[in-house]
Amino acid sequence: MKKKASSLWIKAVALLWLTASVLTLQAQKGEMPNILLVFADDLGYKDCGFTGSKVFETPHLDALAQKGMVFSNAYASAGNCAPSRAGLMSGRYSPRHGVYAVGSTTRGPRKQMRLVPVRNTGELAPSFVTMAEALKARGYTTGLFGKWHLGTADSTEPRAQGFDTWFDSRQGNPNKKRELPEDPKGIFSLTEAALGFMEQNRQRPFFAFLSHHAIHSSLEARPSSIRRFRDKGLDPKAALYAACIYDLDESVGKLMAYLARTGLDKNTLVVFTSDNGATQQSSQEPLRGSKGGYYEGGIREPFIACWPGRIKPASHNPTPIINLDLYPTFLAAAGHDAAATDGENLLPLLLGKRPATKRSSLFWHFPGYLDNPVIRGRDNIFRTRPVTVVRKGDWKLHLYHEEWILDRGKEGLATNNAVELYNLRQDEGERTNLASTHTARRDELLNDLLAWMKSVKAPMPVPIDAAHPLNDSDGGEEH
């Protein structure tokens, strides 16, 4: 028995050595691209020049868009920071990981809540194989520079979740304003750390995740950048917002200049996007709403993918995608599968091929309440109430659970306002609810959504009663 166990151990070691050898040979041949993911914080879809802004200046992002592919229907997997990042790193929809908000899902006036929300999970559980762990297992050196927001325990901090290196110049007080005028929001210290990591690991495949704190409030910017926009006639508040974006954009310029100077750009897949929509400091019109909500302004994101020689320059793709897709896409670019995710491999789209996809819809599930109402929100009390959303083709349906659970559900659809239906091709601002006039389409999307909720075992809020009192013990909040 001991001899057999010893043989099995030797075999296992041999297999591990063989796998490592194959990965090393692949890396030496250049078959595994470097991957650089640049993630902005609270940058809205309409906050960039390449997405149509006439106020904000993003010359380096605009140049990157000309070198790569822009997706005009790219989405975050949630309306605010932590759940979106949990989706990104796990490749899983929110009902699977249970991260729905930052802190509490019971945020706002209790007397206005009709349901007991699902309790929030504050960390991404160690049981999930993260994007970083998957890439590391396939021969990548991995580094995170900036915001993590998915756990601080020994088992959930970045180095326990697949990152060889983690540096955050804002760790401990990411949203507290500091007096470091030449390094606002840690933009440039984080960028320099990412550049040092890429330089140190340029002879082997790397995954560099630059996860900025910018432009999340409290806003910061270099004095020279603020003056630039004050000189253009912007008031102090607007100039600060524009200057923070301008400084963030310079980070992208530094990264791309380094890749070009070293020749690493030829074998580096670069992706730029944001974690959720903008705060109300920046109108996202014609998109409705903002951060924390599930109208377009809260979840549609700027998105660029660039890979010289592989992705056609100055190309545009209207296909709806979601940040869950980056996990299988990065693994596919490295020559591997990622079966255990909810995302889709975007590589065929990026390379200009017809995608072999079975996905017809995207989904969002938020079983709680967020305070601070948004412009053109559903009401003037909450940013969002408990809701599940589906986008299928040009159509988008919102199912609001207070009315669905308490006001006769499907039987009461004619009057209970449980469902909102929009055609985004004709009405991207979600102004005209078509639920009562396009009932066949409404029922199609509603049935799809209910089937998805069942398939992922989406937890639901429940009516308030003696057995289910409304209280809040989930912790802190974030705007």
Coordinates of C-alpha atoms in Angstrom, one line a residue:
M1 CA 0.0 0.0 0.0
K2 CA 2.8 2.4 0.9
K3 CA 4.6 1.6 -2.4
K4 CA 1.4 2.3 -4.3
A5 CA 0.9 5.6 -2.5
S6 CA 4.5 6.6 -3.2
S7 CA 4.0 5.8 -6.9
L8 CA 0.9 7.9 -7.1
W9 CA 2.8 10.8 -5.4
I10 CA 5.7 10.5 -7.9
K11 CA 3.2 10.5 -10.8
A12 CA 1.4 13.6 -9.5
V13 CA 4.8 15.4 -9.1
A14 CA 5.7 14.4 -12.6
L15 CA 2.4 15.6 -14.0
L16 CA 2.8 18.9 -12.3
W17 CA 6.4 19.2 -13.6
L18 CA 5.2 18.4 -17.1
T19 CA 2.4 21.0 -16.9
A20 CA 4.8 23.6 -15.7
S21 CA 7.2 22.7 -18.5
V22 CA 4.5 23.0 -21.2
L23 CA 3.4 26.4 -19.8
T24 CA 7.0 27.6 -19.8
L25 CA 7.5 26.5 -23.4
Q26 CA 4.2 28.3 -24.4
A27 CA 5.3 31.4 -22.7
Q28 CA 8.7 31.3 -24.4
K29 CA 7.0 30.9 -27.8
G30 CA 4.8 33.9 -27.1
E31 CA 1.7 31.8 -27.2
M32 CA 0.3 33.3 -24.0
P33 CA -0.4 37.0 -24.2
N34 CA 0.2 39.4 -21.4
I35 CA -3.1 40.8 -20.0
L36 CA -3.5 44.3 -18.7
L37 CA -6.9 45.2 -17.1
V38 CA -7.5 48.8 -16.2
F39 CA -10.5 49.3 -14.0
A40 CA -11.9 52.7 -13.2
D41 CA -14.1 53.4 -10.2
D42 CA -17.5 55.2 -10.7
L43 CA -16.6 56.3 -14.2
G44 CA -19.8 56.7 -16.2
Y45 CA -20.5 55.6 -19.7
K46 CA -20.9 59.2 -20.8
D47 CA -17.7 60.5 -19.0
C48 CA -15.3 59.8 -21.9
G49 CA -14.5 61.5 -25.2
F50 CA -14.8 58.2 -27.1
T51 CA -18.3 57.7 -25.8
G52 CA -19.4 61.2 -26.8
S53 CA -18.6 63.6 -24.0
K54 CA -18.1 67.2 -25.1
V55 CA -16.9 68.3 -21.7
F56 CA -14.5 65.7 -20.3
E57 CA -11.2 65.2 -22.0
T58 CA -9.8 61.7 -22.3
P59 CA -7.2 61.9 -25.1
H60 CA -5.3 58.7 -24.2
L61 CA -8.5 56.7 -23.9
D62 CA -9.7 58.1 -27.2
A63 CA -6.4 57.0 -28.8
L64 CA -6.7 53.6 -27.3
A65 CA -10.2 53.3 -28.7
Q66 CA -8.7 54.1 -32.2
K67 CA -6.3 51.3 -31.7
G68 CA -8.8 48.7 -30.5
M69 CA -12.5 47.7 -30.3
V70 CA -15.1 49.7 -28.5
F71 CA -18.2 48.0 -27.1
S72 CA -21.2 50.3 -26.9
N73 CA -23.3 47.9 -24.9
A74 CA -20.9 46.8 -22.2
Y75 CA -22.2 46.3 -18.7
A76 CA -21.1 45.9 -15.1
S77 CA -22.6 42.9 -13.3
A78 CA -24.0 45.2 -10.6
G79 CA -24.8 48.8 -10.0
N80 CA -22.1 49.5 -7.4
C81 CA -18.6 48.6 -6.4
A82 CA -18.2 45.4 -4.4
P83 CA -20.8 43.3 -6.2
S84 CA -19.5 44.3 -9.6
R85 CA -16.0 43.4 -8.6
A86 CA -17.2 40.1 -7.1
G87 CA -18.7 39.3 -10.5
L88 CA -15.6 40.3 -12.4
M89 CA -13.3 38.2 -10.3
S90 CA -15.5 35.1 -9.9
G91 CA -17.2 35.2 -13.3
R92 CA -20.4 34.6 -11.5
Y93 CA -23.8 36.3 -11.3
S94 CA -24.6 37.9 -7.9
P95 CA -27.0 35.2 -6.6
R96 CA -24.1 32.7 -6.8
H97 CA -21.6 34.8 -4.7
G98 CA -24.1 36.7 -2.5
V99 CA -22.3 40.1 -2.7
Y100 CA -25.1 42.6 -3.5
A101 CA -23.9 45.9 -2.0
V102 CA -21.3 47.6 0.0
G103 CA -22.2 47.0 3.6
S104 CA -25.9 46.8 4.0
T105 CA -28.8 46.0 1.6
T106 CA -31.1 47.8 4.1
R107 CA -30.2 51.4 3.2
G108 CA -32.7 54.2 3.4
P109 CA -35.9 55.0 5.4
R110 CA -37.2 51.8 7.0
K111 CA -40.8 53.0 7.0
Q112 CA -40.7 53.1 3.2
M113 CA -39.5 49.5 2.8
R114 CA -42.2 46.9 2.1
L115 CA -39.9 43.8 2.1
V116 CA -37.1 42.4 4.2
P117 CA -34.1 42.4 1.9
V118 CA -31.7 39.5 1.4
R119 CA -28.7 39.9 3.8
N120 CA -25.5 41.0 2.1
T121 CA -22.3 39.0 2.0
G122 CA -19.3 41.3 2.6
E123 CA -16.5 39.2 1.1
L124 CA -15.9 37.0 -1.9
A125 CA -15.7 33.5 -0.4
P126 CA -12.4 31.7 -0.7
S127 CA -14.2 28.8 -2.3
F128 CA -14.5 30.7 -5.6
V129 CA -11.6 30.2 -8.0
T130 CA -10.9 33.8 -9.0
M131 CA -9.7 35.0 -12.4
A132 CA -6.3 35.6 -10.8
E133 CA -6.1 32.1 -9.4
A134 CA -7.1 30.6 -12.8
L135 CA -4.5 32.6 -14.7
K136 CA -1.8 31.9 -12.1
A137 CA -2.5 28.1 -12.4
R138 CA -1.9 28.5 -16.1
G139 CA 1.5 30.1 -15.8
Y140 CA 0.8 33.8 -15.3
T141 CA 2.5 36.1 -12.8
T142 CA -0.3 38.1 -11.3
G143 CA -0.4 41.6 -9.7
L144 CA -3.2 43.8 -8.3
F145 CA -2.5 47.5 -8.0
G146 CA -5.3 49.4 -6.2
K147 CA -8.8 48.6 -5.0
W148 CA -9.8 45.1 -4.0
H149 CA -13.0 45.6 -1.9
L150 CA -13.7 41.9 -1.6
G151 CA -12.4 41.0 1.8
T152 CA -9.7 41.8 4.4
A153 CA -9.4 38.5 6.2
D154 CA -6.3 36.3 5.7
S155 CA -8.4 34.0 3.5
T156 CA -10.1 36.7 1.4
E157 CA -7.4 39.4 0.8
P158 CA -5.9 39.5 -2.7
R159 CA -2.8 37.4 -2.0
A160 CA -5.0 34.6 -0.8
Q161 CA -7.2 35.0 -3.9
G162 CA -4.6 34.5 -6.6
F163 CA -2.4 37.6 -6.7
D164 CA 1.4 37.2 -6.4
T165 CA 1.7 40.9 -5.8
W166 CA -0.6 43.5 -4.3
F167 CA 0.0 47.2 -3.8
D168 CA -2.5 49.8 -2.8
S169 CA -1.3 53.3 -1.9
R170 CA -4.8 54.1 -0.6
Q171 CA -5.3 51.0 1.5
G172 CA -7.2 51.8 4.7
N173 CA -8.8 55.0 3.6
P174 CA -9.6 54.8 -0.1
N175 CA -12.4 57.4 -0.1
K176 CA -10.9 59.9 2.4
K177 CA -9.5 63.0 0.8
R178 CA -5.7 63.4 1.2
E179 CA -3.3 66.2 0.7
L180 CA -1.1 64.7 -2.0
P181 CA -1.8 67.1 -4.9
E182 CA 0.5 65.3 -7.4
D183 CA -0.9 61.9 -6.7
P184 CA -4.7 62.3 -6.6
K185 CA -6.6 59.2 -5.6
G186 CA -3.3 57.4 -5.8
I187 CA -3.5 57.4 -9.6
F188 CA 0.2 57.8 -10.3
S189 CA 1.6 55.7 -7.5
L190 CA -0.6 52.8 -8.5
T191 CA 0.4 53.3 -12.2
E192 CA 4.1 53.3 -11.3
A193 CA 3.7 50.2 -9.3
A194 CA 1.9 48.5 -12.2
L195 CA 4.6 49.6 -14.6
G196 CA 7.3 48.2 -12.3
F197 CA 5.5 44.9 -12.1
M198 CA 5.3 44.6 -15.9
E199 CA 8.9 45.6 -16.3
Q200 CA 10.0 43.0 -13.7
N201 CA 8.0 40.3 -15.4
R202 CA 8.3 41.2 -19.0
Q203 CA 10.1 37.9 -19.9
R204 CA 7.1 35.8 -18.9
P205 CA 3.3 36.2 -19.2
F206 CA 1.8 38.5 -16.7
F207 CA -1.7 39.5 -15.6
A208 CA -1.6 43.1 -14.3
F209 CA -4.9 44.4 -12.8
L210 CA -4.7 48.2 -12.3
S211 CA -7.8 48.8 -10.2
H212 CA -8.0 52.6 -9.7
H213 CA -9.8 54.4 -6.8
A214 CA -10.4 57.3 -9.3
I215 CA -12.8 58.8 -9.8
H216 CA -14.8 57.7 -6.7
S217 CA -15.6 60.5 -4.3
S218 CA -14.1 62.3 -2.5
L219 CA -12.8 63.7 -5.7
E220 CA -9.2 64.7 -6.1
A221 CA -7.1 66.1 -9.0
R222 CA -3.8 67.8 -9.6
P223 CA -4.0 71.6 -9.3
S224 CA -2.8 72.0 -12.9
S225 CA -5.7 69.8 -14.1
I226 CA -8.2 71.7 -12.1
R227 CA -6.9 75.0 -13.6
R228 CA -7.2 73.6 -17.0
F229 CA -11.0 73.1 -16.7
R230 CA -11.6 76.3 -14.7
D231 CA -9.9 78.1 -17.6
K232 CA -12.5 76.5 -19.9
G233 CA -15.3 78.1 -17.9
L234 CA -16.4 75.2 -15.7
D235 CA -17.5 75.9 -12.1
P236 CA -15.3 74.6 -9.3
K237 CA -17.3 71.4 -8.8
A238 CA -17.5 70.5 -12.4
A239 CA -13.8 71.4 -13.0
L240 CA -12.8 69.0 -10.2
Y241 CA -14.8 66.2 -11.7
A242 CA -13.4 66.8 -15.2
A243 CA -9.8 67.1 -13.8
C244 CA -10.1 63.8 -11.9
I245 CA -11.1 62.1 -15.2
Y246 CA -8.3 63.9 -17.0
D247 CA -5.7 62.6 -14.5
L248 CA -7.1 59.1 -14.7
D249 CA -6.7 59.3 -18.5
E250 CA -3.1 60.2 -18.1
S251 CA -2.5 56.9 -16.3
V252 CA -3.7 55.1 -19.4
G253 CA -1.3 57.2 -21.5
K254 CA 1.7 56.1 -19.3
L255 CA 0.7 52.5 -19.6
M256 CA 0.4 52.5 -23.3
A257 CA 3.6 54.5 -23.8
Y258 CA 5.5 51.8 -21.8
L259 CA 4.0 48.9 -23.7
A260 CA 4.9 50.6 -27.0
R261 CA 8.4 51.5 -25.9
T262 CA 9.2 48.0 -24.8
G263 CA 7.5 46.3 -27.7
L264 CA 5.2 44.4 -25.2
D265 CA 2.2 46.0 -26.9
K266 CA 2.4 43.4 -29.6
N267 CA 1.6 40.6 -27.3
T268 CA -0.5 42.3 -24.6
L269 CA -4.3 42.3 -24.5
V270 CA -5.4 45.5 -22.9
V271 CA -8.9 46.1 -21.6
F272 CA -10.3 49.3 -20.1
T273 CA -13.7 49.5 -18.4
S274 CA -15.4 50.7 -15.2
D275 CA -17.0 49.0 -12.2
N276 CA -20.4 50.8 -12.3
G277 CA -22.1 53.9 -13.5
A278 CA -21.3 57.5 -12.5
T279 CA -22.6 59.2 -9.4
Q280 CA -25.0 62.1 -9.8
Q281 CA -22.1 64.5 -10.1
S282 CA -22.2 63.6 -13.8
S283 CA -25.4 63.3 -15.8
Q284 CA -25.4 60.2 -18.0
E285 CA -28.2 61.5 -20.2
P286 CA -29.6 60.3 -22.5
L287 CA -29.1 57.2 -20.2
R288 CA -31.4 57.1 -17.2
G289 CA -30.2 57.0 -13.6
S290 CA -26.7 56.5 -12.1
K291 CA -24.6 54.4 -9.7
G292 CA -26.5 52.0 -7.5
G293 CA -29.5 51.7 -9.8
Y294 CA -30.2 49.3 -12.7
Y295 CA -31.3 51.7 -15.3
E296 CA -28.7 52.1 -18.1
G297 CA -26.9 55.0 -16.3
G298 CA -26.1 52.7 -13.4
I299 CA -24.7 49.7 -15.2
R300 CA -23.6 50.6 -18.8
E301 CA -19.9 51.1 -18.9
P302 CA -17.2 52.5 -21.3
F303 CA -15.3 49.5 -22.6
I304 CA -12.2 49.2 -24.9
A305 CA -10.2 46.1 -25.9
C306 CA -6.9 46.5 -27.7
W307 CA -4.5 43.8 -29.0
P308 CA -2.4 45.0 -31.9
G309 CA -2.4 42.6 -34.8
R310 CA -5.3 40.6 -33.4
I311 CA -8.1 43.1 -32.8
K312 CA -9.1 45.4 -35.7
P313 CA -8.2 49.0 -35.0
A314 CA -11.0 51.6 -34.7
S315 CA -13.7 48.9 -34.6
H316 CA -17.0 49.0 -32.9
N317 CA -19.2 46.2 -31.6
P318 CA -22.8 46.7 -30.4
T319 CA -23.1 43.2 -28.9
P320 CA -24.3 43.3 -25.2
I321 CA -21.5 42.1 -23.0
I322 CA -21.0 42.0 -19.2
N323 CA -17.9 42.1 -17.0
L324 CA -18.4 38.4 -16.1
D325 CA -17.2 37.7 -19.7
L326 CA -13.6 38.9 -19.0
Y327 CA -12.8 35.7 -16.9
P328 CA -13.4 33.2 -19.8
T329 CA -12.1 35.7 -22.3
F330 CA -8.7 36.0 -20.6
L331 CA -8.4 32.3 -20.2
A332 CA -9.3 31.7 -23.9
A333 CA -6.7 34.2 -24.9
A334 CA -4.2 32.2 -23.0
G335 CA -5.4 29.0 -24.7
H336 CA -7.6 27.5 -22.0
D337 CA -11.3 27.0 -21.2
A338 CA -13.2 28.4 -18.2
A339 CA -16.3 26.2 -18.0
A340 CA -17.3 27.1 -14.4
T341 CA -18.4 30.7 -15.0
D342 CA -21.5 32.6 -16.1
G343 CA -19.6 34.7 -18.6
E344 CA -19.1 34.1 -22.3
N345 CA -15.8 34.0 -24.1
L346 CA -15.5 37.2 -26.1
L347 CA -12.4 36.2 -28.0
P348 CA -14.3 35.4 -31.2
L349 CA -15.9 38.8 -31.1
L350 CA -12.6 40.5 -30.5
L351 CA -11.0 38.7 -33.4
G352 CA -13.8 39.6 -35.7
K353 CA -15.3 36.1 -35.9
R354 CA -18.8 35.0 -35.5
P355 CA -19.2 34.0 -31.9
A356 CA -20.3 30.4 -31.1
T357 CA -22.5 31.5 -28.2
K358 CA -25.8 30.2 -26.8
R359 CA -26.4 33.2 -24.6
S360 CA -29.4 35.3 -25.5
S361 CA -29.7 37.4 -22.4
L362 CA -27.9 39.2 -19.6
F363 CA -29.3 39.3 -16.0
W364 CA -29.0 41.4 -12.8
H365 CA -30.4 40.6 -9.4
F366 CA -30.5 43.1 -6.5
P367 CA -32.8 41.9 -3.6
G368 CA -32.3 45.0 -1.4
Y369 CA -32.6 48.8 -1.0
L370 CA -30.2 51.6 -1.7
D371 CA -30.7 55.1 -0.5
N372 CA -30.1 58.4 -2.2
P373 CA -32.6 58.7 -5.1
V374 CA -31.2 59.4 -8.6
I375 CA -32.4 61.7 -11.3
R376 CA -35.2 60.0 -13.3
G377 CA -35.1 57.0 -10.9
R378 CA -38.2 54.9 -10.1
D379 CA -39.1 57.1 -7.1
N380 CA -37.8 60.0 -5.0
I381 CA -36.8 57.8 -2.0
F382 CA -34.4 55.1 -3.2
R383 CA -31.9 54.7 -5.9
T384 CA -33.3 51.2 -6.3
R385 CA -35.7 48.9 -4.5
P386 CA -35.5 45.1 -4.8
V387 CA -35.3 44.3 -8.5
T388 CA -34.3 41.7 -11.1
V389 CA -33.4 42.8 -14.6
V390 CA -33.0 41.0 -18.0
R391 CA -31.7 42.4 -21.3
K392 CA -32.5 40.3 -24.3
G393 CA -31.5 41.7 -27.7
D394 CA -32.8 45.3 -27.8
W395 CA -35.3 44.7 -25.0
K396 CA -34.9 45.2 -21.3
L397 CA -37.3 44.3 -18.5
H398 CA -37.2 45.3 -14.8
L399 CA -39.1 43.2 -12.3
Y400 CA -39.8 45.0 -9.0
H401 CA -40.4 42.6 -6.2
E402 CA -42.4 44.7 -3.8
E403 CA -45.3 44.8 -6.3
W404 CA -44.6 41.3 -7.6
I405 CA -44.7 39.7 -4.1
L406 CA -47.2 41.9 -2.4
D407 CA -49.5 43.1 -5.1
R408 CA -50.8 40.0 -6.9
G409 CA -47.7 39.4 -9.0
K410 CA -48.5 38.2 -12.5
E411 CA -52.2 38.4 -12.0
G412 CA -52.0 42.1 -11.2
L413 CA -49.6 43.1 -14.0
A414 CA -52.2 45.3 -15.6
T415 CA -52.2 47.7 -12.6
N416 CA -49.5 46.8 -10.1
N417 CA -46.5 48.4 -11.9
A418 CA -44.3 45.4 -11.1
V419 CA -42.8 45.3 -14.5
E420 CA -41.1 47.9 -16.7
L421 CA -40.3 47.1 -20.3
Y422 CA -38.1 49.1 -22.7
N423 CA -36.8 48.9 -26.2
L424 CA -33.3 50.2 -25.9
R425 CA -32.8 50.6 -29.7
Q426 CA -35.6 53.1 -29.8
D427 CA -35.5 54.3 -26.3
E428 CA -32.1 54.0 -24.6
G429 CA -33.2 56.5 -22.0
E430 CA -35.8 54.1 -20.7
R431 CA -38.5 56.8 -20.8
T432 CA -41.5 54.9 -22.2
N433 CA -42.6 51.8 -20.4
L434 CA -44.1 49.4 -22.9
A435 CA -45.2 46.7 -20.5
S436 CA -48.9 47.3 -21.0
T437 CA -48.7 47.7 -24.8
H438 CA -46.2 44.9 -25.8
T439 CA -47.6 42.2 -23.6
A440 CA -46.3 39.3 -25.7
R441 CA -42.7 40.6 -25.5
R442 CA -43.2 41.4 -21.8
D443 CA -44.3 37.9 -21.0
E444 CA -41.4 36.4 -23.0
L445 CA -38.8 38.3 -21.1
L446 CA -40.6 37.8 -17.8
N447 CA -40.7 34.1 -18.3
D448 CA -37.0 34.1 -19.2
L449 CA -36.2 36.1 -16.1
L450 CA -38.2 33.9 -13.8
A451 CA -36.6 30.8 -15.3
W452 CA -33.1 32.3 -14.8
M453 CA -33.9 33.2 -11.1
K454 CA -34.9 29.6 -10.5
S455 CA -31.8 28.2 -12.2
V456 CA -29.4 30.3 -10.1
K457 CA -31.5 29.9 -7.0
A458 CA -31.8 33.7 -6.6
P459 CA -32.6 34.5 -3.0
M460 CA -35.7 36.7 -2.6
P461 CA -36.7 39.4 -0.1
V462 CA -39.7 38.4 2.0
P463 CA -42.7 40.3 3.4
I464 CA -42.3 42.0 6.7
D465 CA -44.0 40.1 9.6
A466 CA -43.4 38.9 13.1
A467 CA -41.2 36.0 11.8
H468 CA -39.3 38.4 9.5
P469 CA -38.8 41.7 11.2
L470 CA -37.0 44.5 9.3
N471 CA -33.6 45.3 10.9
D472 CA -30.1 46.1 9.8
S473 CA -27.0 44.5 11.0
D474 CA -25.0 44.4 7.8
G475 CA -22.5 47.1 8.5
G476 CA -21.3 50.3 6.8
E477 CA -22.3 52.1 3.7
E478 CA -20.8 53.6 0.6
H479 CA -22.4 56.1 -1.7

